[in-house]
Every structure is written in C-alpha cells, then in structure tokens.
Coordinates of C-alpha atoms and ligand atoms in Angstrom, one line a residue:
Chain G
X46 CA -4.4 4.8 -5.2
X47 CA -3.5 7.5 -2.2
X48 CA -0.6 9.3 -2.5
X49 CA -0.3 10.8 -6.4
X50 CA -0.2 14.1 -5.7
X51 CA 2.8 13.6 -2.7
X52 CA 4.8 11.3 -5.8
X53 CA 4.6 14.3 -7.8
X54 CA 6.7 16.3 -5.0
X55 CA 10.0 16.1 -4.3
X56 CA 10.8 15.7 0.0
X57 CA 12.5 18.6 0.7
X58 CA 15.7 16.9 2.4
X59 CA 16.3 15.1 -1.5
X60 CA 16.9 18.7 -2.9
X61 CA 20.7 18.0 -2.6
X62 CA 21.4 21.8 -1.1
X63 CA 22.9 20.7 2.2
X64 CA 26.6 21.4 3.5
X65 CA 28.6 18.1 1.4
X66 CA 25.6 17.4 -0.3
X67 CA 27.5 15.7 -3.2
X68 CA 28.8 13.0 -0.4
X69 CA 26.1 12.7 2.4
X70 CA 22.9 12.3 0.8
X71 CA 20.5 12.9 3.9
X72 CA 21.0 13.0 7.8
X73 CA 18.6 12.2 10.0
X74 CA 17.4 12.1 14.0
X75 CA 15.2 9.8 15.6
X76 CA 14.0 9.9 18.7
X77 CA 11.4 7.2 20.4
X78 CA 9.1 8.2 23.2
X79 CA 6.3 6.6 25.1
X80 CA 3.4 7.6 27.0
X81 CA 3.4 7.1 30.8
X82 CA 0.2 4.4 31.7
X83 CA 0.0 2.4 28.6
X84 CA 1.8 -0.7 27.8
X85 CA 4.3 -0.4 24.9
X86 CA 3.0 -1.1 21.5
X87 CA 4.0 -4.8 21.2
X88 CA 2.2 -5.5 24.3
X89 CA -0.9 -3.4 24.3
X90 CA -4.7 -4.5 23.4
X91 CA -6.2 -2.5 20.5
X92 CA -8.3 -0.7 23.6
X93 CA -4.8 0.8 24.6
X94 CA -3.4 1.3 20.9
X95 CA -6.7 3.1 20.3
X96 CA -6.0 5.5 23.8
X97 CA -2.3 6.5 22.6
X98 CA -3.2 7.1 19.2
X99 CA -6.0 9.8 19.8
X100 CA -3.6 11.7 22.7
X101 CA -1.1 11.4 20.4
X102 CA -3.3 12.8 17.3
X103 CA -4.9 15.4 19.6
X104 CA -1.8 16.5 20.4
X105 CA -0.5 16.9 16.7
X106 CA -3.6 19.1 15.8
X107 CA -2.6 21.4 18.8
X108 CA 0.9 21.5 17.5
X109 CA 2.1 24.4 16.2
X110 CA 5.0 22.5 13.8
X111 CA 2.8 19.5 13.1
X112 CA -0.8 21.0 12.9
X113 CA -0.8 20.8 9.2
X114 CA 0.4 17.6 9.0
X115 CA -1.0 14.9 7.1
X116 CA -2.5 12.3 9.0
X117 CA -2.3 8.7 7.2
X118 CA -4.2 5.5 9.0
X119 CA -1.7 2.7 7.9
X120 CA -3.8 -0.2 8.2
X121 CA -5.7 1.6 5.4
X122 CA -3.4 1.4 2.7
X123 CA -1.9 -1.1 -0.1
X124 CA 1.1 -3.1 -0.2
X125 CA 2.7 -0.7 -2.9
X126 CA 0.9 2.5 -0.9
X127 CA 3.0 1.1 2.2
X128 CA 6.2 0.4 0.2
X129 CA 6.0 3.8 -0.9
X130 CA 5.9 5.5 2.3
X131 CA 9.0 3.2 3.3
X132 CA 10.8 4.1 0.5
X133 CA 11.0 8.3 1.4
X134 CA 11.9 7.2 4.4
X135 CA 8.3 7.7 6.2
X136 CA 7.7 4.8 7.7
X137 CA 9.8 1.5 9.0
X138 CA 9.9 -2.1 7.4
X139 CA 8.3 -3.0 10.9
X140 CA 5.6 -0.3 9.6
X141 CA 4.7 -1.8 6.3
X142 CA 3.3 -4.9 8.2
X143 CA 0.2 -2.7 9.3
X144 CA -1.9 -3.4 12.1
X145 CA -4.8 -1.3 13.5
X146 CA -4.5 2.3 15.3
X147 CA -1.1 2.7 13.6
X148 CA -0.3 6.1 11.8
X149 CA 2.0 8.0 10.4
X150 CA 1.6 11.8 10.5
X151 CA 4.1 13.8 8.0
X152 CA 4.5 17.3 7.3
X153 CA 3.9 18.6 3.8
X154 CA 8.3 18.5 2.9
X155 CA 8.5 15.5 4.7
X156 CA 11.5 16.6 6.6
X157 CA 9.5 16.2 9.9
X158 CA 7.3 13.1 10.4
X159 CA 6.1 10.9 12.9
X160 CA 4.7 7.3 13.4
X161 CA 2.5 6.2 16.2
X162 CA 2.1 2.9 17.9
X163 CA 5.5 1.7 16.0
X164 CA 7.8 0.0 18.4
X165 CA 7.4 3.2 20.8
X166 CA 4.1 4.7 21.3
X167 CA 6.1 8.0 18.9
X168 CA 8.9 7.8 16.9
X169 CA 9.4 11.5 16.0
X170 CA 12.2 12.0 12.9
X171 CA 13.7 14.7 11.4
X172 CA 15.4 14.6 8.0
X173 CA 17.3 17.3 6.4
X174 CA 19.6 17.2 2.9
X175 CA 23.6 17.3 3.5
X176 CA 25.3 17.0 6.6
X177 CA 23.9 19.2 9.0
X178 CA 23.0 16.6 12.0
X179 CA 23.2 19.5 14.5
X180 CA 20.1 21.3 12.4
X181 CA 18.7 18.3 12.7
X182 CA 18.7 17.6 16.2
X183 CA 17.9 21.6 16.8
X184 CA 14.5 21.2 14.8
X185 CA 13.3 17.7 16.3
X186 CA 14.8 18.7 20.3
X187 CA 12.0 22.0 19.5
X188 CA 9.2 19.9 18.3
X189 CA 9.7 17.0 21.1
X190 CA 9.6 19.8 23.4
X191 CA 6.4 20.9 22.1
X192 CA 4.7 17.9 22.2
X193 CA 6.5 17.1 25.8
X194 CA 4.4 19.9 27.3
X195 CA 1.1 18.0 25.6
X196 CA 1.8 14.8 26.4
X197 CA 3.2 12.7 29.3
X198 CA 6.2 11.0 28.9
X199 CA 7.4 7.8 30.4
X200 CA 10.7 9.3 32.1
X201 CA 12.7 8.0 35.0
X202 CA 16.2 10.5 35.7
X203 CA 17.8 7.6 36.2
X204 CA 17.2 6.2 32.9
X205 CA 16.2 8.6 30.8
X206 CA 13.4 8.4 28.1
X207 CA 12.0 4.7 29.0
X208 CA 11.6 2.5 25.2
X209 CA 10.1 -0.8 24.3
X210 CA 14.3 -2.1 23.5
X211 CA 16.8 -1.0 25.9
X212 CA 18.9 -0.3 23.4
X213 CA 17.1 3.0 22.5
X214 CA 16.9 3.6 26.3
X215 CA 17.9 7.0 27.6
X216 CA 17.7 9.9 24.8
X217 CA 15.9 6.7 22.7
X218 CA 17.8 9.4 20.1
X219 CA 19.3 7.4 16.9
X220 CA 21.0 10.2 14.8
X221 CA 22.6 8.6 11.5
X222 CA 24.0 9.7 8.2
X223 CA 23.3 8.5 4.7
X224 CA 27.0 8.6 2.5
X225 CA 27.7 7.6 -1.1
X226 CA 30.8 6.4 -1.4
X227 CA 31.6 5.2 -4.8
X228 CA 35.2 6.1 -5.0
X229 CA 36.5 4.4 -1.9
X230 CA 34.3 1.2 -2.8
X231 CA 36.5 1.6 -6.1
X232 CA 39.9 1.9 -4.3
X233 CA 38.5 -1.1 -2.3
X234 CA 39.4 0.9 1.0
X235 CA 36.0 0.6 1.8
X236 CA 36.0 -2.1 4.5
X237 CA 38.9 -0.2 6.3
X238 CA 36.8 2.6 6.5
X239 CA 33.9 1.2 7.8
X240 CA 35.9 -1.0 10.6
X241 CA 37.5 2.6 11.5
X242 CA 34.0 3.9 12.2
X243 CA 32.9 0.8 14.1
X244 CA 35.7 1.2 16.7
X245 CA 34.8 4.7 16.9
X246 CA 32.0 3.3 18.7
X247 CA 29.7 4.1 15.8
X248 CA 27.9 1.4 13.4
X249 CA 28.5 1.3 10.1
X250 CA 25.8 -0.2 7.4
X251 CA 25.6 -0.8 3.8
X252 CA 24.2 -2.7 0.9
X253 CA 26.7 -4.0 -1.3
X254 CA 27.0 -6.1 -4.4
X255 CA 29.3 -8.8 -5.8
X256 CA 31.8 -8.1 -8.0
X257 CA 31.2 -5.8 -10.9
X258 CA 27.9 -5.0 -10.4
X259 CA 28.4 -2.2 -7.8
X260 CA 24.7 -3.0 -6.1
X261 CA 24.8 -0.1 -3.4
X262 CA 27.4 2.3 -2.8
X263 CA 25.2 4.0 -0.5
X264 CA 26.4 3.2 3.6
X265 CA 24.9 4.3 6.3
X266 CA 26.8 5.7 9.8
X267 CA 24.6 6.2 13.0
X268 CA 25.4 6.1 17.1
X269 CA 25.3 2.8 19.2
X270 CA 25.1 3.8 22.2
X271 CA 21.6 5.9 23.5
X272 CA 22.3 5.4 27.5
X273 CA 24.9 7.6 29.4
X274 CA 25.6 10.5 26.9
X275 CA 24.1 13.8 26.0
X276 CA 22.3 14.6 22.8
X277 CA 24.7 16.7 21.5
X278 CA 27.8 14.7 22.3
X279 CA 26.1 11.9 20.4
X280 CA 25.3 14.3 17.5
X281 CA 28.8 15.9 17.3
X282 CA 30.6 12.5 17.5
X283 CA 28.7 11.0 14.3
X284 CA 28.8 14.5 12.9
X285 CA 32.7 14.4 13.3
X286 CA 33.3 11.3 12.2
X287 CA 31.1 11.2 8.9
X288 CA 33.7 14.5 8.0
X289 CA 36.2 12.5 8.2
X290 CA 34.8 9.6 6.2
X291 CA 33.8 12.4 3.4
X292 CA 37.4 13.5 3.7
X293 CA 38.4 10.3 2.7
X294 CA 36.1 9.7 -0.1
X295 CA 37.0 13.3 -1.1
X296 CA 40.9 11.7 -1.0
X297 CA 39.8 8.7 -3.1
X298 CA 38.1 10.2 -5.5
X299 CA 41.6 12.1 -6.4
X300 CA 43.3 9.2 -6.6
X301 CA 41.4 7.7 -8.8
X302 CA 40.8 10.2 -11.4
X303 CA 45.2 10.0 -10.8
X304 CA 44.8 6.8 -11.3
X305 CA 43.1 6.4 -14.6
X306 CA 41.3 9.4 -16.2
X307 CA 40.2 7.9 -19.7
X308 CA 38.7 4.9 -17.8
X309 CA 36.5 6.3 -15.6
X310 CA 35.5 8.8 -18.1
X311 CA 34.8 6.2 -20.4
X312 CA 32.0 4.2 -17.8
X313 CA 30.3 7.8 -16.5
X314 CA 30.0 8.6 -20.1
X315 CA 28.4 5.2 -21.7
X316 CA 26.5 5.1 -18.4
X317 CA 25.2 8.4 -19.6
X318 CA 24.9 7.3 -23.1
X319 CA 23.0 4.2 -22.1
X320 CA 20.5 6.5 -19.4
X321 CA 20.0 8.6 -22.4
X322 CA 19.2 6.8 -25.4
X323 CA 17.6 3.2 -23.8
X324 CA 13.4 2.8 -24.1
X325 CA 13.7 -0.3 -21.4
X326 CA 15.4 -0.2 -18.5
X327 CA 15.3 -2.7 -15.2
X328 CA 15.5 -0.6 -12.2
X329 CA 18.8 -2.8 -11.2
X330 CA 20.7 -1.8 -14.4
X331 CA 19.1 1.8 -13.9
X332 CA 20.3 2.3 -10.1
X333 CA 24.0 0.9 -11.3
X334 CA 24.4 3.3 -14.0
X335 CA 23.0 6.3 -11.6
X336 CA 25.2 5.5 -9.1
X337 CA 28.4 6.2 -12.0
X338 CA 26.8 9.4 -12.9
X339 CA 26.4 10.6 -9.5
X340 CA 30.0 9.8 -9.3
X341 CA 30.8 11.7 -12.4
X342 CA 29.0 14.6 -11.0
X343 CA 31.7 14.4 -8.1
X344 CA 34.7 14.4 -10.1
X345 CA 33.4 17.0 -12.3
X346 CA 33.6 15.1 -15.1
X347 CA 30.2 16.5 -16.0
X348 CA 29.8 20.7 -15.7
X349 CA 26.7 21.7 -15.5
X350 CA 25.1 18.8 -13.8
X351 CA 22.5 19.2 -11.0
X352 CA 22.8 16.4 -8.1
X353 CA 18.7 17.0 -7.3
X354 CA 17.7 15.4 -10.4
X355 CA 19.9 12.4 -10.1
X356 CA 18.9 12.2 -6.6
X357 CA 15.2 12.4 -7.2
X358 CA 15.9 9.8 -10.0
X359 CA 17.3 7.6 -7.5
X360 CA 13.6 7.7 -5.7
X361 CA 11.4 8.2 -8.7
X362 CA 12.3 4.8 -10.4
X363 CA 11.3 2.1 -7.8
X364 CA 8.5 0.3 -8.8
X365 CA 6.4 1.7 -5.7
X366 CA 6.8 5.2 -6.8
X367 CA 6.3 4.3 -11.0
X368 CA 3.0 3.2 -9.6
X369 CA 2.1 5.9 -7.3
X370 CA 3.0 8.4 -9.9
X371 CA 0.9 6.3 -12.4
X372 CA -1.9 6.1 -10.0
X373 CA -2.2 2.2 -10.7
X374 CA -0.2 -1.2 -10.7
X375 CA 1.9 -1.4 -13.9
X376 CA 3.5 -4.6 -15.7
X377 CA 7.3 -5.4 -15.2
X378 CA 7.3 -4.7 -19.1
X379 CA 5.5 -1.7 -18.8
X380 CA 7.6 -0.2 -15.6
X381 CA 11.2 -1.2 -17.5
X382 CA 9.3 1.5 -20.8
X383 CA 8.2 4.2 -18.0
X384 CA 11.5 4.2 -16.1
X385 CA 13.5 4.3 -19.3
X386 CA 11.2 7.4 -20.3
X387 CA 10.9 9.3 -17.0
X388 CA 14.8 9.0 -16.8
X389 CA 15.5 10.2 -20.7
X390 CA 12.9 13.3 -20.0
X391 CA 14.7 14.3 -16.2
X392 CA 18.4 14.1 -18.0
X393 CA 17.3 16.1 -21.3
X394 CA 16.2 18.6 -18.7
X395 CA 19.7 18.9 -16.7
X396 CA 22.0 20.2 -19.3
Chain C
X167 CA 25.1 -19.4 -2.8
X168 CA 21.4 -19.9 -1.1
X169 CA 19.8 -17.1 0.6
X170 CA 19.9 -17.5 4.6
X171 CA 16.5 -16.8 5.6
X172 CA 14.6 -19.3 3.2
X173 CA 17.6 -21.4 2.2
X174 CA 16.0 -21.7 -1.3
X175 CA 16.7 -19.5 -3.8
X176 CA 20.1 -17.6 -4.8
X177 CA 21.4 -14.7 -3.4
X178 CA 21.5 -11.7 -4.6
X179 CA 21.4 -9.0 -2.1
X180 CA 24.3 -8.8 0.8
X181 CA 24.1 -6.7 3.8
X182 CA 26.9 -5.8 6.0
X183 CA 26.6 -4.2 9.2
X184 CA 29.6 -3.3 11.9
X185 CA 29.4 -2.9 15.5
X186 CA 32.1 -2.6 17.8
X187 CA 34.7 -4.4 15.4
X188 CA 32.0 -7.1 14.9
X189 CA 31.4 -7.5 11.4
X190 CA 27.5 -9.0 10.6
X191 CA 26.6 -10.0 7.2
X192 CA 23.4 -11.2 5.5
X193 CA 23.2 -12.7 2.6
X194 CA 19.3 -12.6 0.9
X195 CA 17.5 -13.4 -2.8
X196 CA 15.6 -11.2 -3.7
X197 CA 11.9 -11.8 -2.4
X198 CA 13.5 -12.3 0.9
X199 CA 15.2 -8.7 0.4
X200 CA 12.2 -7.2 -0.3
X201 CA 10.6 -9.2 2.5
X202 CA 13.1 -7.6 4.9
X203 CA 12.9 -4.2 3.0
X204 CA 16.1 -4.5 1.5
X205 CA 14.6 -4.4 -2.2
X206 CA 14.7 -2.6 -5.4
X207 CA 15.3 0.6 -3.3
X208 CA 19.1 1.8 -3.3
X209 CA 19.1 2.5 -0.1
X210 CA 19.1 0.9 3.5
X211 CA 16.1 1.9 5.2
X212 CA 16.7 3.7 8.6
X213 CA 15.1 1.2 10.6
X214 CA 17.7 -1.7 10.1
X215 CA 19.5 -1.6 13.2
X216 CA 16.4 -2.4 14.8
X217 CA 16.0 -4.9 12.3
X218 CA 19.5 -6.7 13.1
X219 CA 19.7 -5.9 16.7
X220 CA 16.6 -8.1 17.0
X221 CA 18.6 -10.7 16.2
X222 CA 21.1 -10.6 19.4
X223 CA 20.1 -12.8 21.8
X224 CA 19.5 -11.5 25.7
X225 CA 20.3 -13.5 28.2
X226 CA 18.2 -15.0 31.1
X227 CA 20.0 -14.2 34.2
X228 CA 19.9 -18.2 35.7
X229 CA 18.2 -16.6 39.5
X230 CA 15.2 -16.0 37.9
X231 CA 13.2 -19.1 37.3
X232 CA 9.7 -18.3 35.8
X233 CA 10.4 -15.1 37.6
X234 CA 7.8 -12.3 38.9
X235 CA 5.9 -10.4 36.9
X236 CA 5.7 -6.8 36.2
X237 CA 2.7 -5.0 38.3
X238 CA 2.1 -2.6 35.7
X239 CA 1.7 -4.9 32.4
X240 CA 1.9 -8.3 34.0
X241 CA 4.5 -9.5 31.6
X242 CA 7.3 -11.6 33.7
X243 CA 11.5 -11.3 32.8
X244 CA 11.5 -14.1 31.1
X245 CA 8.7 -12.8 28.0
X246 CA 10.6 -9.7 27.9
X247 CA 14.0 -11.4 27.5
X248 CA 12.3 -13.8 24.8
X249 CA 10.9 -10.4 22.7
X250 CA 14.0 -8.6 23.3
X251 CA 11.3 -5.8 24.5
X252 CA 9.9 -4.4 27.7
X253 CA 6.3 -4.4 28.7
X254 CA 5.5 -0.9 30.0
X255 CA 7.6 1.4 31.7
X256 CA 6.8 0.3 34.9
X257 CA 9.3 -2.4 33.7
X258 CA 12.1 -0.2 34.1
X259 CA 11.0 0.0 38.0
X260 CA 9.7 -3.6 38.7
X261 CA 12.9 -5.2 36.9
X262 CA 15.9 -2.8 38.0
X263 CA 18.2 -5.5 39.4
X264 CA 18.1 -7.2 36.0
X265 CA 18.2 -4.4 34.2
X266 CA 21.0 -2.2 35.4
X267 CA 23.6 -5.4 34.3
X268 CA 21.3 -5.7 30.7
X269 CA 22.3 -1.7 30.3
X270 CA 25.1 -1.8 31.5
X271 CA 26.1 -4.5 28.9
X272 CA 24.5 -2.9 26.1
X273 CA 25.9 0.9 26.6
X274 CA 27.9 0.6 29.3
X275 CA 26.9 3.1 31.1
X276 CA 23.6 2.9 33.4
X277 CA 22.6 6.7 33.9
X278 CA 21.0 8.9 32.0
X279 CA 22.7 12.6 30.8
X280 CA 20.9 13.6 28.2
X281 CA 17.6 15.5 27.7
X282 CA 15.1 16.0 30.6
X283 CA 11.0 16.7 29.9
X284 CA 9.9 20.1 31.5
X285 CA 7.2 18.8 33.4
X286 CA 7.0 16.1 35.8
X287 CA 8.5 15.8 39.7
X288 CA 10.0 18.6 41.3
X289 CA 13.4 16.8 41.1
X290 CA 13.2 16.7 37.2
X291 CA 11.7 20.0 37.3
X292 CA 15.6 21.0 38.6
X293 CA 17.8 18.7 36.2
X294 CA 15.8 20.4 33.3
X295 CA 17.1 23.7 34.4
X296 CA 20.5 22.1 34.6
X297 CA 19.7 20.5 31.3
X298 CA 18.5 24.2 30.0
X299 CA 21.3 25.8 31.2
X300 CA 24.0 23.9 30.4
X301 CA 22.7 24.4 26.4
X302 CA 22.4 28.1 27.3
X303 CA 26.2 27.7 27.9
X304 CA 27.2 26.1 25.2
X305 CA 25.4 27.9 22.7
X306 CA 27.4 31.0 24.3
X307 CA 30.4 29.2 24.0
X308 CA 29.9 28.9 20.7
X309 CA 29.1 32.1 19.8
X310 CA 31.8 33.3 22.2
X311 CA 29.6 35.4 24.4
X312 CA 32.1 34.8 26.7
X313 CA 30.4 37.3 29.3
X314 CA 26.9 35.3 29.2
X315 CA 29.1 32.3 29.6
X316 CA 30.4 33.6 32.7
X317 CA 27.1 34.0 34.3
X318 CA 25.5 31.0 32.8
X319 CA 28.2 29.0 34.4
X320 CA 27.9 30.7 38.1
X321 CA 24.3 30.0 37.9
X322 CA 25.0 26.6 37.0
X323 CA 27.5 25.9 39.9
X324 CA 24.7 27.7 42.1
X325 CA 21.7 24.8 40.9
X326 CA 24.3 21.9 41.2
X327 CA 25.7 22.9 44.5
X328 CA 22.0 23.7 46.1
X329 CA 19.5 21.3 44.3
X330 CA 21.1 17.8 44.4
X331 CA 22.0 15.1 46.4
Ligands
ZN650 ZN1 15.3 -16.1 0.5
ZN651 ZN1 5.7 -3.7 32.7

C-alpha cells in the first residue's frame, strides 16, 4: 500500500495554530482553471487528457512552489489509497472514481495541492489551519500566477477564467471555511444561524445527526457567487461573516456552561473516561465522543489540552487512514481494537 | 425512513445545505453515504457543492431546437444543458446569447471583475495593470501608506481614463 509514510505525517493546516483555531478548523481556496485548445475534461479523448496532463506536469516541475511536489497517478491507486487522499482533503469524491491521465500533485504539508483533469483541466487549493482566508488566497493568487506565466489559460475579460460549470465561471475561485459548532447545535440556534448565512448570499453546509447522537457538528461556509466580484471582496465577505458565526458560537458556548455546568462537565468527562479506558471502539461512537472533548477543550473545562491531537485524532481513525498507517486492509474487529489503542496512546500523551 | 438515492435501506446520514434561503436536505444509509463521500469521515468534503449543484436542473431555452453546435468541441446547447457542463471554452464564444441569461441567472451579474492573467491580448495586458494596481492600492490602504496611495490612485485614474473604451 502507497502512502504510509504521508499517514505517519500530520498536514500542516490540522496543526490547530491558526487565528480561532478552536472554532474554524481549516479554511480553504479553490480556484479552477483550464487550458486554452483543449476540450474540458468531461468532454476530452484520452489523446487530449494525455496533452493537458504533461503541460500541466511540465509546468509543476518548472515551478518554483510546486517543484517538489509529489506527483500521484490516480488511476493507479486502491479504493482505500483513493479514500485516503479524499479524506485530507486531497482529492474530490468526483476524484475517487479514477480514470486515466488524472493526477493529483501535493506538496510535502499538504497545504498546497493540485488535481489535474478533474472537472477543470487544474483545480489549484490552498489550505491553511484557523481562519486566515486572506493568507490563503495571498499563497494560491502567487502560485496561480506562476503557473499563469507557464501555461495558457482559457480567459475571456468579459467572463473571466472560462470552467467546465458556469457556476465556477469568472474567478472559478470557491473560498470556504470549515467551523465546529457544537455549542450552538446544543442551544439548537443552529438552523437560525445557518439561514442568516444563506441570505448573506453565502452557502451554508453540514452533516448532521438525529437526535442524541450528535453525528457532525462540523458545517461548512463558502461563497455562491464566482461571476461579477473581485477575489478579495469574495474572500473578505466569507471571512467576515464566519467572525460573526464564531462570535456566536463563542456567545453560546457561555450560555451554556450558564446554563448547566455539572451537566456538561459530566458528558466531556465520561466521554473522556470512555476515550481513555475502552479496547474497542467503532469509529461512529469514537467521532461522537471527540466531538464533546473538542467542545470541553473550548469551554476550558480541560487545562492543559492540546486541540492538534484531538484534531489529528479526528483524521487518524477513519478506516482509510487505520489502513494506510497499517500498510494493509484490517478487519472491522480489528480496526474497532487499533482505533481504541491509537486513541488511548494520543490522549495519555496530551496531559 | 428509507435512504433517497437507493430507496432500500435506512437512513442514517442527513445532509443539509442552504442557498439563498433555500434549504436542501439529503437523507442517505450508509453505503450510499460513502458512495457519495459522505462516510465514516466527520467532515463534509469540499467538493459537495459541486456535488449538489449538479443536481439543479438548467433549462433549455425553447428557440433552440437541436440547436448548433459549438465549432471548437462540436458539442451542441442542448448536451451541454443536459451535463450541466460546457464543452470547451470556445463555448463561452459560440453560445453567448444563451449564456449571458444562464449567468445572469446563476450570479446575477454577467462580467467579470476579478483577477486578470499577465499574458495574453494587449487589452488584457492593460486590465492586468488595472488589476495590479488596484491591489497595489489597497495593500497601501491597509497599511496606511497613505502617500503611495495617492500616487497609486493617480496612476490608476491615468490607465482608466487612457486605455479603455
Ligand atoms: Zn441508500
Ligand atoms: Zn465548445
């Protein structure tokens, strides 16, 4: 199996150091770009897929922010190798399908990557840790204008950056924000919240679960619109309005340590109890009981705690990464016993 | 309840997503989920929107018949409005009375602002400078350089009033 030595290193943008770091969890910019004189990917013959890739490879190697970047052939790999790369946030679900002449080229922090012959002939993405969007966009605006010089982009003034959907058309930029917001799914303010963002002209995404089994309190804020508005106004807009939204996590989180003290120390503590001490774990149950810690980091309830290990735990105990790490595919059974042991080892570390 | 893509099995995983007021749920089990990369991974993946956008459907404008096709991939209006996606970006030239209301629709707007590539005609060549410059200025602004400001802006007026139109 590919990819042991990357499982064994933490992406840079998970190190949990950014600006609101216990709040936004990554931020990332996209931006898609084609190549002027080939048909977009969907519509191409492997003759033409084949032509994109090796300008857009020859112009990586020239590059001086991408030269040493690791060049992957996607049709190449597993299902779990692909699911793997999804998972950090490499690749796109559309990726994981395969197909031949599609790569993905990542640096070694995996904060700057880039897949070719996705939708767009490049998808170019930055990803940093916190909320720093504006970083973000400064890094990927440098890198695009490297490659611009190498490359020949399909670019009308009137339209901007030309994409396969025209809803990427214009600065085919999609800049988005990754929040956990356990407290104001608690104070069940949560759909307000994300309605407010919506008519903010942003959208607003999230997994969520059913009753008490709080699935995913991890949402997702990103622009709409890609046509008709500069980069940065795009990038300060979600910027702004994901402050606010931590604002009002920030608020909730007060009010519900007001609220009820003993009760939420009572679930971050048996969640930590249970994280600690269990030999078996499902990644479900494991993901649920993270999710209360991570909270309990927020409120403070635990001194001393570092949010890089519980966000690295959040990666490290899908079954794609168990079996990267382990370098082969691994038994429900025996996934539930190395989760359970990877997660005891990284908290006996924290404190 | 039974998961909405395979109408089989019960749901487990539920995905909400709001645009413009417009609230969009899905409802999956869980091989679906994982079929849609929705799985055992905490987190949604960055490449939903495409996922769900690809579910709105575009609309055929009723002039067009079979309609032409496009010189530069041969693909007519229709395919594309079918996919959801262009053929090439010749497209963007070969379809423009279609696509300005399509845009227009979709971000209301129809012209571009943003970022322009350094190279290309000597029209773009200018709104690049425009495009440098205007960063240049802001960036001053910022770090209130108020006297670089000044001169970034009369430069500025200077492009906009000779280049263009
Ligand atoms: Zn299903
Ligand atoms: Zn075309």
């Amino acid at each position: 199996m590919k990819f042991q030595a990357m499982a064994n290193v933490t992406s840079r943008w998970l190190k949990g150091d950014g600006p609101e770091a216990g709040i936004v969890f990554s931020c990332r910019v996209r931006l898609a770009r084609n190549l002027e004189g080939f048909p977009f990917p969907l519509w191409a013959e492997e003759s033409k897929l084949k032509g994109v890739s090796e300008k857009i490879i020859d112009a990586i190697e020239k590059s001086k922010y991408l030269k040493n970047a690791h060049i992957i052939d996607v049709a190449e790999l597993s299902s779990t190798e692909r699911r793997f790369l999804l998972e950090r946030h490499l690749i796109s679900v559309e990726f994981t399908k395969g197909g031949r002449y599609r790569f993905l080229a990542t640096e070694k922090e995996e904060m700057l990557s880039l897949m070719i012959n996705e939708e767009d002939h490049l998808r170019l993405q930055t990803i940093f840790s916190g909320l720093q969007l504006m970083e973000t966009w400064r890094l990927i605006d440098r890198v695009d204008d490297e490659l611009e010089e190498m490359l020949d982009y399909a670019f009308l003034p009137r339209y901007g950056y030309l994409t396969a959907c025209p809803t990427n058309t214009g600065t085919g930029m999609r800049a988005s924000c990754m929040l956990h917001l356990p407290a104001l799914v608690a104070v069940r303010k949560i759909n307000d919240i994300l309605k407010g963002i919506s008519q903010l002209g942003l959208v607003a995404r999230g997994l969520y679960g059913e009753g008490t089994e709080a699935q995913g309190e991890f949402f997702q804020v990103s622009n709409q619109l890609t046509l008709g508005l500069k980069e940065e106004e795009i990038i300060d807009h979600v910027e702004k309005v994901t402050h606010q939204v931590v604002e009002q996590e920030k608020r909730a989180r007060e009010a519900l340590l007001k609220r009820n003290v003993i009760e939420i120390k009572n679930e971050v503590g048996r969640a930590y109890g249970i994280l600690t001490g269990a030999h078996l774990i499902s990644s479900q149950e494991a993901l649920d009981l993270l999710s209360k810690l991570r909270l309990g980091i927020g409120l403070e309830l635990l001194p001393g705690f570092n949010i890089q290990i519980l966000n690295e735990l959040f990666f490290l105990i899908t079954p794609a990464q168990l079996q990267i790490r382990e370098g082969r595919e691994l038994t429900p059974l025996s996934r539930d016993q190395l989760r359970a042991k990877l997660i005891r080892e990284k908290l006996s570390k924290v404190r | 309840m039974l998961c909405q893509v395979c109408k089989k099995r019960e749901v487990n995983v539920h995905f909400k997503e709001i645009i413009g007021g417009e609230v969009r749920e899905l409802h999956l089990c869980d091989v679906c989920a994982k079929e849609k990369g929705l799985g055992e991974s905490f987190f949604p993946s960055f490449s939903l929107p495409e996922l769900m956008l690809g579910l709105t459907k575009l609309e055929i404008p009723p002039s067009l018949g079979k309609g032409p096709q496009c010189s530069g991939c041969g693909i007519s209006y229709e395919e594309i409005i079918k996919k959801g996606k262009l053929g090439c970006s010749l497209c963007y030239q070969n379809f423009t009375e279609y696509l300005d209301p399509l845009l227009e629709k979709i971000h209301g707007k129809v012209y571009h602002s943003g970022k322009v590539p350094k190279k290309g005609k000597k029209e773009d060549r200018l709104d690049r400078k425009v495009y440098e410059l205007r960063k240049k200025l802001e960036e001053a602004v910022r770090k209130e350089e108020y006297e670089k400001a000044a001169e970034f802006r009369d430069e500025l007026r200077e492009l906009e009033k000779g280049g263009r139109k």
